[in-house]
Short mmCIF file of C-alpha atoms and ligand atoms in Angstrom, two decimals:
data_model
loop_
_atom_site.label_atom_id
_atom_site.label_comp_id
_atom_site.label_asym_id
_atom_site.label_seq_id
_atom_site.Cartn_x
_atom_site.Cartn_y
_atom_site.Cartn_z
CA UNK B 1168 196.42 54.94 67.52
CA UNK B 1169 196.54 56.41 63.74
CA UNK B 1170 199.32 55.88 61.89
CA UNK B 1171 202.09 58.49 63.73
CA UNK B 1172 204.77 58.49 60.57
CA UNK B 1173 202.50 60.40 58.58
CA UNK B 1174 201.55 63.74 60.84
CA UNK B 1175 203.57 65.05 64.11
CA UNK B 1176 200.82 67.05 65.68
CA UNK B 1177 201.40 67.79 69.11
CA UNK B 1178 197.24 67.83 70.29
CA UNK B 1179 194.78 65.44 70.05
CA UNK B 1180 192.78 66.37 67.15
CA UNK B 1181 192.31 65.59 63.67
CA UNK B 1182 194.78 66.53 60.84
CA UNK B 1183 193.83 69.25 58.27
CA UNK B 1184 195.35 69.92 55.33
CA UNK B 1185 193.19 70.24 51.41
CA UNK B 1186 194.02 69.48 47.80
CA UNK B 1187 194.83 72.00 46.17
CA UNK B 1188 195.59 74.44 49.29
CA UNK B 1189 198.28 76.33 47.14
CA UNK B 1190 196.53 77.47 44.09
CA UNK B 1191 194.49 80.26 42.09
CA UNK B 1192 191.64 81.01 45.19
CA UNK B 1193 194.87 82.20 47.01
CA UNK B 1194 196.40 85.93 46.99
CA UNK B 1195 199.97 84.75 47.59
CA UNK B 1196 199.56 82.04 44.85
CA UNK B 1197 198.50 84.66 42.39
CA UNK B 1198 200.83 87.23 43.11
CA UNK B 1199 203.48 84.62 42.15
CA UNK B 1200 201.56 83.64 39.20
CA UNK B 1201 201.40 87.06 37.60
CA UNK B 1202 205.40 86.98 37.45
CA UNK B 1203 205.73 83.35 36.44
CA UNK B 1204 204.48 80.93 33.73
CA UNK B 1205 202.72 77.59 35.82
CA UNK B 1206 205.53 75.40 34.28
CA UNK B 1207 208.12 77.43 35.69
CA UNK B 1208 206.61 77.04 39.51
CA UNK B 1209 206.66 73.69 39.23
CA UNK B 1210 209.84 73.15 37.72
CA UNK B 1211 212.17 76.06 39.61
CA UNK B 1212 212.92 73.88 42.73
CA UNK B 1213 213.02 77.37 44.93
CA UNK B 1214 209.44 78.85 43.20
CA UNK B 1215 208.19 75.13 43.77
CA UNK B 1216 208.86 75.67 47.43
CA UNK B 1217 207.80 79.14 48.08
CA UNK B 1218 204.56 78.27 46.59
CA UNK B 1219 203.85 74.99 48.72
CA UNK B 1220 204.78 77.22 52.43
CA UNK B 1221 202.43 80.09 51.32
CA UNK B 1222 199.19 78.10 52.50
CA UNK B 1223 201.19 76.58 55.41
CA UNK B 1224 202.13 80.39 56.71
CA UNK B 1225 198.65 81.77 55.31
CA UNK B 1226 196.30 79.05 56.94
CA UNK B 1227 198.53 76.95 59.34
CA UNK B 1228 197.16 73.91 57.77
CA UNK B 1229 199.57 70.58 59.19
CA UNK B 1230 200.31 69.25 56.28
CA UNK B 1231 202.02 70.86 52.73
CA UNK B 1232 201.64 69.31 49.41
CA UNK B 1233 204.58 69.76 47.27
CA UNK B 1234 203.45 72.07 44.59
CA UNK B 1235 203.50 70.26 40.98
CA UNK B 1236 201.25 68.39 38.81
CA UNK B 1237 199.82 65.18 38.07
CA UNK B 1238 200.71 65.14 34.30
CA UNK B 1239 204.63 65.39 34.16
CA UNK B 1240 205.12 61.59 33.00
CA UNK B 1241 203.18 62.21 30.27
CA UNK B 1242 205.88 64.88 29.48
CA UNK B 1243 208.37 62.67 30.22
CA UNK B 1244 206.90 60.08 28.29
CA UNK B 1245 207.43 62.18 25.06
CA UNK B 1246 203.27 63.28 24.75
CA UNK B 1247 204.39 66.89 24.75
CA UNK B 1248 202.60 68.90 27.70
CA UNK B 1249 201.55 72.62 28.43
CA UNK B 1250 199.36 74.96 30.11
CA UNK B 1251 199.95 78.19 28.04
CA UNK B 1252 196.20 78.49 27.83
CA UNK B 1253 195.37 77.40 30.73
CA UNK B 1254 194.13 73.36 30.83
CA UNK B 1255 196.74 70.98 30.41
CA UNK B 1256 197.37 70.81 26.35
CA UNK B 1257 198.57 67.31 25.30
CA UNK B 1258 200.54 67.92 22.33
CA UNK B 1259 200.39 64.08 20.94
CA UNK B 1260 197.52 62.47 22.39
CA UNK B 1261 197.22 58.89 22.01
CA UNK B 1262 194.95 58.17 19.07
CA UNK B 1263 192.91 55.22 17.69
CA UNK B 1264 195.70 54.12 14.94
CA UNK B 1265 198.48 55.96 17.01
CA UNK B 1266 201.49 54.19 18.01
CA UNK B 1267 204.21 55.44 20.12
CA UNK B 1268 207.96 55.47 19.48
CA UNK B 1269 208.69 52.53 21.87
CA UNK B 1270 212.60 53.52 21.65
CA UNK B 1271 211.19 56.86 23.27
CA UNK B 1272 209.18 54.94 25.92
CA UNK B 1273 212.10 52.65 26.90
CA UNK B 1274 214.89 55.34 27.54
CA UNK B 1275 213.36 57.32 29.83
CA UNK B 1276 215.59 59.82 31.94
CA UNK B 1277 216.32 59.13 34.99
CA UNK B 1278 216.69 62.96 35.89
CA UNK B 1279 213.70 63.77 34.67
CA UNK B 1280 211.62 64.13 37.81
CA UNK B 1281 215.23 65.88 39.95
CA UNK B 1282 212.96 69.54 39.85
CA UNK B 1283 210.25 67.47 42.24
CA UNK B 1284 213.54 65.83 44.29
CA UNK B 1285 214.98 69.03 44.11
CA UNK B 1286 211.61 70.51 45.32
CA UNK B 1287 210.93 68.11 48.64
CA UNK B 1288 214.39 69.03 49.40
CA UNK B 1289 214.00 72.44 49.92
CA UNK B 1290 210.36 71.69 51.77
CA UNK B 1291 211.86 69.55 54.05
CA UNK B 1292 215.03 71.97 55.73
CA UNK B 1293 212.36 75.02 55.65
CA UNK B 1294 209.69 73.26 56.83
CA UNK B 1295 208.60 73.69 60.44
CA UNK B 1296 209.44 70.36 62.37
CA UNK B 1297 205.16 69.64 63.08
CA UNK B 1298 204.25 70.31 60.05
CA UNK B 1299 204.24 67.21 57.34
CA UNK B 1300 205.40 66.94 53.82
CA UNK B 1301 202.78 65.04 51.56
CA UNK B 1302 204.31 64.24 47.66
CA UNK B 1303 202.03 63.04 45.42
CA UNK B 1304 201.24 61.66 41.49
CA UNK B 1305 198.29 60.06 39.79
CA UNK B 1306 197.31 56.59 39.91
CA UNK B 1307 197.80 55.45 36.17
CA UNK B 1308 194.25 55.08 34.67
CA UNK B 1309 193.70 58.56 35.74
CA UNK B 1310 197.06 59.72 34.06
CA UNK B 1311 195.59 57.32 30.70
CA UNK B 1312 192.45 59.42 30.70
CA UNK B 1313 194.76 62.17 30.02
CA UNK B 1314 197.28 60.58 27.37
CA UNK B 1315 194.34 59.39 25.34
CA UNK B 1316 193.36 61.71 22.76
CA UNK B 1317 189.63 62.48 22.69
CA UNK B 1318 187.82 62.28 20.27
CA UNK B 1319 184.33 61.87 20.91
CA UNK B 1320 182.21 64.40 22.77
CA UNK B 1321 181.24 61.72 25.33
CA UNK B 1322 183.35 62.34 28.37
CA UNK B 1323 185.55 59.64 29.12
CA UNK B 1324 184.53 57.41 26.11
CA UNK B 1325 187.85 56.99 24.33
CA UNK B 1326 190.08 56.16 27.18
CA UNK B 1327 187.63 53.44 27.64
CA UNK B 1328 187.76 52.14 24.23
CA UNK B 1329 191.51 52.92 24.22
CA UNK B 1330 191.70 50.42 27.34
CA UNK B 1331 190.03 47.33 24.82
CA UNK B 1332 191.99 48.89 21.50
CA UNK B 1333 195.80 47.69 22.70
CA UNK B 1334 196.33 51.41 23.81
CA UNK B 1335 196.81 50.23 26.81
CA UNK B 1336 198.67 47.75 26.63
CA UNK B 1337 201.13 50.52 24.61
CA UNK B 1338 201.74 52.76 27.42
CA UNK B 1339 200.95 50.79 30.23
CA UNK B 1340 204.07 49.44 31.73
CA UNK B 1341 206.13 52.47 30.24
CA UNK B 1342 203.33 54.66 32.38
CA UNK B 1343 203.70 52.68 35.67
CA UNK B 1344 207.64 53.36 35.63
CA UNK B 1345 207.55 56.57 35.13
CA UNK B 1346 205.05 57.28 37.51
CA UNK B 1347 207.19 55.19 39.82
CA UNK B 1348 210.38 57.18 38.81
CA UNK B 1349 208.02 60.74 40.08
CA UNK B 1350 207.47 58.96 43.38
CA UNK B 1351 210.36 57.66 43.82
CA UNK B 1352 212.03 61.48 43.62
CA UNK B 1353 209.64 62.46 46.18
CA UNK B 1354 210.15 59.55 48.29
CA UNK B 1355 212.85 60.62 50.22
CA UNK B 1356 212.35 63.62 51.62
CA UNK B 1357 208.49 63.65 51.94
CA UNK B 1358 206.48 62.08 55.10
CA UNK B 1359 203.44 60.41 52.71
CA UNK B 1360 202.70 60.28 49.13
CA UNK B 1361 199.31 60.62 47.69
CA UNK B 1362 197.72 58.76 45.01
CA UNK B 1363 195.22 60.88 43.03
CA UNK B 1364 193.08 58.35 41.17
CA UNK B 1365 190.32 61.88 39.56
CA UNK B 1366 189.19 59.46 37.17
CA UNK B 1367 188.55 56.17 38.66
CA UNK B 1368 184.58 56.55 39.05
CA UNK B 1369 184.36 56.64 35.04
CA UNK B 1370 185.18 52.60 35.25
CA UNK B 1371 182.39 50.24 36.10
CA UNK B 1372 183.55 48.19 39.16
CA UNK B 1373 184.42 45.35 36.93
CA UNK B 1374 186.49 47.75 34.68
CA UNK B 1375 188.21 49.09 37.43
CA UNK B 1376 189.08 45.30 38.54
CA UNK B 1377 189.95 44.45 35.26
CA UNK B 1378 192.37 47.20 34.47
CA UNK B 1379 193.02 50.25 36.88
CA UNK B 1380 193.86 48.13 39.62
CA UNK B 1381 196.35 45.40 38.04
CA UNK B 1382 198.29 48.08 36.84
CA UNK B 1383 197.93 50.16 40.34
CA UNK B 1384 199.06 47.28 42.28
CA UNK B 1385 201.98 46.74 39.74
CA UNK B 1386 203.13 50.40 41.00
CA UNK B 1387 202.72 49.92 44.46
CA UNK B 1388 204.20 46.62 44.49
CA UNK B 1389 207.66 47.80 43.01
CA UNK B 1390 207.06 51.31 45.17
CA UNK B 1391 206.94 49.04 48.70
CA UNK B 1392 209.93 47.06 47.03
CA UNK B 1393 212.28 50.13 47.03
CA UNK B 1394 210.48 52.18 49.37
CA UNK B 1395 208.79 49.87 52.02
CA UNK B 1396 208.41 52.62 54.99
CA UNK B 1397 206.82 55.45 53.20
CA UNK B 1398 203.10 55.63 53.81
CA UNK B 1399 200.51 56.06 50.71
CA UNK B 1400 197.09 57.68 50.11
CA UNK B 1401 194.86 56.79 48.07
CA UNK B 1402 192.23 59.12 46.85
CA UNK B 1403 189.57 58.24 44.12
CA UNK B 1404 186.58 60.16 43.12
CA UNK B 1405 183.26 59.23 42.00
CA UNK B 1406 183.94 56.14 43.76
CA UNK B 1407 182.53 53.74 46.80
CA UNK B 1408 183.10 51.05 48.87
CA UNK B 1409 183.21 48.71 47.05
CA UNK B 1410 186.15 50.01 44.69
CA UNK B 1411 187.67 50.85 48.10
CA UNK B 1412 187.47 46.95 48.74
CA UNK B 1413 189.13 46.00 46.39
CA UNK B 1414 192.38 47.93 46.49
CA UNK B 1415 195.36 46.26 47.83
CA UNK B 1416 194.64 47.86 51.66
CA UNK B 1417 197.69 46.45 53.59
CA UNK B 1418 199.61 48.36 51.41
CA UNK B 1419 197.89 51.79 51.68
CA UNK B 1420 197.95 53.94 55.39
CA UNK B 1421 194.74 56.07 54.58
CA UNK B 1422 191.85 56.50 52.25
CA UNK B 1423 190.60 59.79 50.86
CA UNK B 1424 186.54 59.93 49.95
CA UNK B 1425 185.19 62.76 48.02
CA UNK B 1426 181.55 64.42 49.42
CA UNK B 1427 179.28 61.22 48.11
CA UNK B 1428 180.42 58.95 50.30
CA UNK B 1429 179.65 58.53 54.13
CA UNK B 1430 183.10 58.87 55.35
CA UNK B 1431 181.41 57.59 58.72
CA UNK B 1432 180.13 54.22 56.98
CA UNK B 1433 183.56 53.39 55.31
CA UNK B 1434 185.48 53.72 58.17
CA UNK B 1435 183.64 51.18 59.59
CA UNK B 1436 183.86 49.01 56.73
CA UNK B 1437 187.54 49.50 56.21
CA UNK B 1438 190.30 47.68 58.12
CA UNK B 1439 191.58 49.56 61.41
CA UNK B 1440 194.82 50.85 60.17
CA UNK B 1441 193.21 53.07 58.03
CA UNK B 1442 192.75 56.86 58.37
CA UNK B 1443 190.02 57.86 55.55
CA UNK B 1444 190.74 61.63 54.70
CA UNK B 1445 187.48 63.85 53.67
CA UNK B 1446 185.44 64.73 52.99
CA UNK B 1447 183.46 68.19 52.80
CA UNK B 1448 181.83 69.27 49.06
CA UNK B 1449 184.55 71.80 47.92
CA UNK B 1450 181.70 73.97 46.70
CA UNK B 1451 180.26 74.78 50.08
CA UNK B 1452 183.64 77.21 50.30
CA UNK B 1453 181.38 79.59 48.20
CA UNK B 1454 178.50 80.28 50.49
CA UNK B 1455 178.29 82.78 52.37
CA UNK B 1456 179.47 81.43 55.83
CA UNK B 1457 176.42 81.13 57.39
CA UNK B 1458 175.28 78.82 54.76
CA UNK B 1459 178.50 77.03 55.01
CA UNK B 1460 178.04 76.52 59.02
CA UNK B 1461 174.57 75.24 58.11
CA UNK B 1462 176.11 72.86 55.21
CA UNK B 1463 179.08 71.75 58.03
CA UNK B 1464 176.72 70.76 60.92
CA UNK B 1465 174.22 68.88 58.94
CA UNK B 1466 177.07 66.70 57.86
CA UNK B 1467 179.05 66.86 60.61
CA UNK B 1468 176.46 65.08 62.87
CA UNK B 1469 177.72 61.51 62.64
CA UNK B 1470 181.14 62.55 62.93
CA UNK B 1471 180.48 63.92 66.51
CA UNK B 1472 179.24 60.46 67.28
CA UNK B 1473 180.87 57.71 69.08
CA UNK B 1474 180.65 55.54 66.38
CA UNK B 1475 183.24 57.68 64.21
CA UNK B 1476 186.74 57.44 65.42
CA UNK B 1477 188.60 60.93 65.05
CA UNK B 1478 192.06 59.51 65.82
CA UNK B 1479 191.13 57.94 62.46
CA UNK B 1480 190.71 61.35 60.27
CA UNK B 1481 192.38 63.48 57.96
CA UNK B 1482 189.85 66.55 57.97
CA UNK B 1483 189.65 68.38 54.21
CA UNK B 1484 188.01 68.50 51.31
CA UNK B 1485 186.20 65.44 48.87
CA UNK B 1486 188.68 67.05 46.15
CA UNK B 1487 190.33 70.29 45.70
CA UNK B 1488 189.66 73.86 46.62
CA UNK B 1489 188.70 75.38 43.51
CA UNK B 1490 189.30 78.95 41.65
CA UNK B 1491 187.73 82.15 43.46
CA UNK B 1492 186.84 79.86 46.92
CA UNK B 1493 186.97 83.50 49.23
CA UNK B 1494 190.15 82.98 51.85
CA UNK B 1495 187.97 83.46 54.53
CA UNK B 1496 186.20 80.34 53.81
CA UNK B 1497 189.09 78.26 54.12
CA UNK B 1498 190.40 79.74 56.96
CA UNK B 1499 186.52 78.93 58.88
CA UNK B 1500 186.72 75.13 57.79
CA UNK B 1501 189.76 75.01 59.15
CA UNK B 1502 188.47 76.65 62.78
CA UNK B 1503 185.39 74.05 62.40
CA UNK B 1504 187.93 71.10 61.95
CA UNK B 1505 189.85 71.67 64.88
CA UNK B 1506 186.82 71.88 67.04
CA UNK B 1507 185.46 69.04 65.12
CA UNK B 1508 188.57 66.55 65.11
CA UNK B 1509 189.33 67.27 68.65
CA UNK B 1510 189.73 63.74 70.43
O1 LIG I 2872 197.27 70.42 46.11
C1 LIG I 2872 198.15 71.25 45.89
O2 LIG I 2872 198.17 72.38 46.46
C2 LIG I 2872 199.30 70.91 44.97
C3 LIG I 2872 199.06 71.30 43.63
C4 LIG I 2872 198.32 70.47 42.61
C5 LIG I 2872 198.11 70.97 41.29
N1 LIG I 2872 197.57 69.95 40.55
C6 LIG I 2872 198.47 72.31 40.85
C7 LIG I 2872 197.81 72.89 39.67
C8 LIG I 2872 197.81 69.18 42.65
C9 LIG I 2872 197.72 68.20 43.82
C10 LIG I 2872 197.35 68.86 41.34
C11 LIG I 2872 196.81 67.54 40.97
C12 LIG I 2872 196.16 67.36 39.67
N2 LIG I 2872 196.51 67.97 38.47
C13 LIG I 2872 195.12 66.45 39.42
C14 LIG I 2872 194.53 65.47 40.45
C15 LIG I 2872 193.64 66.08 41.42
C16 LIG I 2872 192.46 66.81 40.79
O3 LIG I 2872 192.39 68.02 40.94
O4 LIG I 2872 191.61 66.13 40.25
C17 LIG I 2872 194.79 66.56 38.06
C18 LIG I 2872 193.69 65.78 37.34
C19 LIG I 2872 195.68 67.51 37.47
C20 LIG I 2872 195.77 67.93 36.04
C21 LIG I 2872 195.58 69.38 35.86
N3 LIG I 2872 196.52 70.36 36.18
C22 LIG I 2872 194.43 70.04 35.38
C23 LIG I 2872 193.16 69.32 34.95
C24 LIG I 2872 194.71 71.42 35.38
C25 LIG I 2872 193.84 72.56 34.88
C26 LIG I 2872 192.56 72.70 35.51
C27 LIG I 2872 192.64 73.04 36.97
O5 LIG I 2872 191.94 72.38 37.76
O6 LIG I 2872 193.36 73.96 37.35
C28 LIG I 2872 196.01 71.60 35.92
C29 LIG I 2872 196.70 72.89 36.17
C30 LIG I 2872 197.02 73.18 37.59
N4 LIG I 2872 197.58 72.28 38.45
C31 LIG I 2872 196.87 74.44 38.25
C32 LIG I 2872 197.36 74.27 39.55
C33 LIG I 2872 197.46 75.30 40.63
C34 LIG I 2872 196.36 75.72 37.63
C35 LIG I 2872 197.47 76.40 36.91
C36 LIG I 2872 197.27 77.86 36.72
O7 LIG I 2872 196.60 78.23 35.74
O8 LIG I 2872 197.81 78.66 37.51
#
C-alpha cells in the first residue's frame, strides 16, 4: 500500500500533480501577474492562495503546491533578492574574498517565513478535502548554487570552488536553519513537503557525498526531530541511482526522477516504502498532441508492465512545466495519467 498520509484519492490510480502547475504557461496565472509584481504573489498570503487553487480548479490535478519560491532564505539571509527583471537577481552574491556579516546570519527572524505559514493556512480551509497540500524549499547545495556569485562563464564552476574556498563552511549551517525555519512554517498545515535539489547533478557522486548530503541530512535530521510525521520528497535532477542510494531513505516517503532516468528500474532498486514521482520530459508539452501521444506510449511501455508497481507512483513531470507549454497539453497528460496509473 503507498504511503496514504500523503494523497486522499478516493480511486485506485496514480496521483498527478506537476512542478510548476501554477505558473506563466497558465491564463489564470497571467491574468494575476499583469496586476501584481511576482514578489507580491508570493508574499500576500490571500494572492499566494488564489494562485496555488487556479491549477487545482483549471486541471483538477490532486495535489497543490503552495505557490512561492525556492530562494527566500537567501533573502532572509541578508543576500538581497528580486525578480524585477525577471530571473532571480542576487543583490550580494557570495564572492571569492566575500565574507558575510555573521551578526546578520545569527539573528535571523523568526517571522520571516509567516507569509508561507500564513499561505498553507489559507490552502488548507479552502482546499477541497481529496485534494493534498504539498509545501516545499530547496535542498541546500541547490540554494548555494544560487548564493554564490558567479563569476566565471562555466556553469556551475564557482559554487564548486566556493564549496573547497571556506564559502561553505560560511553559510552552511546559517543556510540549513533557515531553510529549516521555511519548512517548518509550512509544516503544519501542508500534507508533504518537497525537497527540490535543481542542482545536485552538477556534483560528481563523491562531491555530492562529500558535501550536499552531510549538510542535507543535517536538515532532515533536525526537520524529523520537530516534525517526525510529515512526509518528504526528494527531487534531484541530472541525477541517478546511485545519488538516490545514498540519501538517507528511511527518512524520505517518495523520490522524484527527472526524464533520464528509468523510473521503472529505480523503483526496483529502491526500498518498498518508496513512491518515485516522474517522470515525463517537460518539453514533450510542446508537440503537437499527436507527437506527444507518440512520445507518451513509447515511454509508457514498461510502466504498463507488471513489473512496475502503480500503487507506487506519483504521475508528472521530470521537472517543471515551462513558459508557453499550450493548456491543452497539460490537460491530455493528465487524461493519459489516469488511464495510465489506474491500478
Ligand atoms: O510548482 C509550483 O507551481 C509552485 C511554484 C514554484 C515557483 N518556483 C514559482 C516561480 C516552484 C516550485 C519554484 C521552485 C524553484 N524556484 C526552483 C526549483 C525547481 C526548479 O524549477 O528547478 C528554483 C531553482 C527556483 C528559482 C527561480 N525562481 C528561478 C530560477 C526563477 C526564474 C526562472 C524561471 O524558471 O521562471 C524563479 C521565478 C519563478 N518562480 C517564477 C515562478 C512562477 C516566474 C516568475 C514570473 O516571472 O512570473
Amino acid at each position: 500500500m503507498a504511503n496514504p498520509k500523503i494523497f486522499k484519492l478516493k480511486s485506485s490510480r496514480a496521483p498527478i500533480w506537476m512542478m510548476r502547475q501554477a505558473g506563466r504557461y497558465h491564463s489564470h496565472y497571467q491574468a494575476l501577474r499583469k496586476k501584481h509584481p511576482f514578489m507580491e504573489l508570493c508574499k500576500r498570503p490571500e494572492l499566494a492562495c488564489e494562485v496555488t487553487l487556479g491549477p487545482i480548479q483549471d486541471f483538477g490535478f490532486d495535489a497543490a503546491i503552495l505557490f512561492s519560491d525556492l530562494l527566500f532564505p537567501l533573502e532572509q539571509l541578508g543576500l538581497g533578492l528580486d525578480y524585477d527583471q525577471g530571473p532571480p537577481n542576487i543583490h550580494r552574491p557570495l564572492g571569492p574574498h566575500h565574507a558575510l556579516n555573521r551578526e546578520a546570519l545569527e539573528q535571523l527572524d523568526p517571522h520571516f517565513f509567516d507569509f508561507q505559514q500564513q499561505a498553507c493556512h489559507l490552502l488548507r480551509q479552502q482546499l477541497p478535502a481529496e485534494k493534498t497540500l504539498l509545501g516545499f524549499v530547496g535542498a541546500p547545495w541547490t540554494l548555494f548554487t544560487y548564493a554564490v556569485d558567479q563569476i566565471s562563464p562555466v556553469p556551475g564552476l564557482d559554487a564548486k570552488l566556493a564549496l573547497r574556498d571556506g564559502r561553505w563552511e560560511q553559510l552552511r549551517d546559517s543556510l540549513i536553519l533557515s531553510i529549516f525555519q521555511s519548512m517548518a512554517a509550512q509544516a503544519q498545515d501542508c500534507d508533504a513537503l518537497c525537497l527540490f535539489d535543481t542542482s545536485a547533478g552538477d556534483l560528481s557522486l563523491t562531491d555530492y557525498q562529500q558535501f550536499a548530503l552531510p549538510a542535507f541530512n543535517q536538515l532532515l535530521d533536525q526537520f524529523k526531530t520537530y516534525f517526525p510525521n510529515v512526509p518528504l520528497i526528494y527531487y534531484g535532477k541530472h541525477i541517478g541511482l546511485e545519488y538516490f542510494e545514498s540519501l538517507p531513505l528511511k527518512q524520505l516517503s517518495a523520490i522524484g526522477v527527472d526524464w533520464r532516468c528509468s523510473m521503472e528500474k529505480i523503483q526496483r532498486a529502491l526500498p518498498d516504502h518508496l513512491m518515485i514521482q516522474g517522470n515525463i520530459d517537460p518539453a514533450w508539452l510542446h508537440l503537437p498532441q499527436q507527437e506527444l501521444k507518440k512520445s507518451l506510449d513509447l515511454w509508457s511501455k514498461p510502466l504498463r508492465e507488471k513489473t512496475f508497481d502503480r500503487s507506487r507512483w506519483i504521475a508528472g513531470l521530470g521537472h517543471g512545466v515551462t513558459v508557453k507549454t499550450p493548456e491543452e497539453n497539460v490537460r491530455f497528460c493528465i487524461e493519459y495519467f489516469k488511464e495510465l496509473g489506474a491500478y
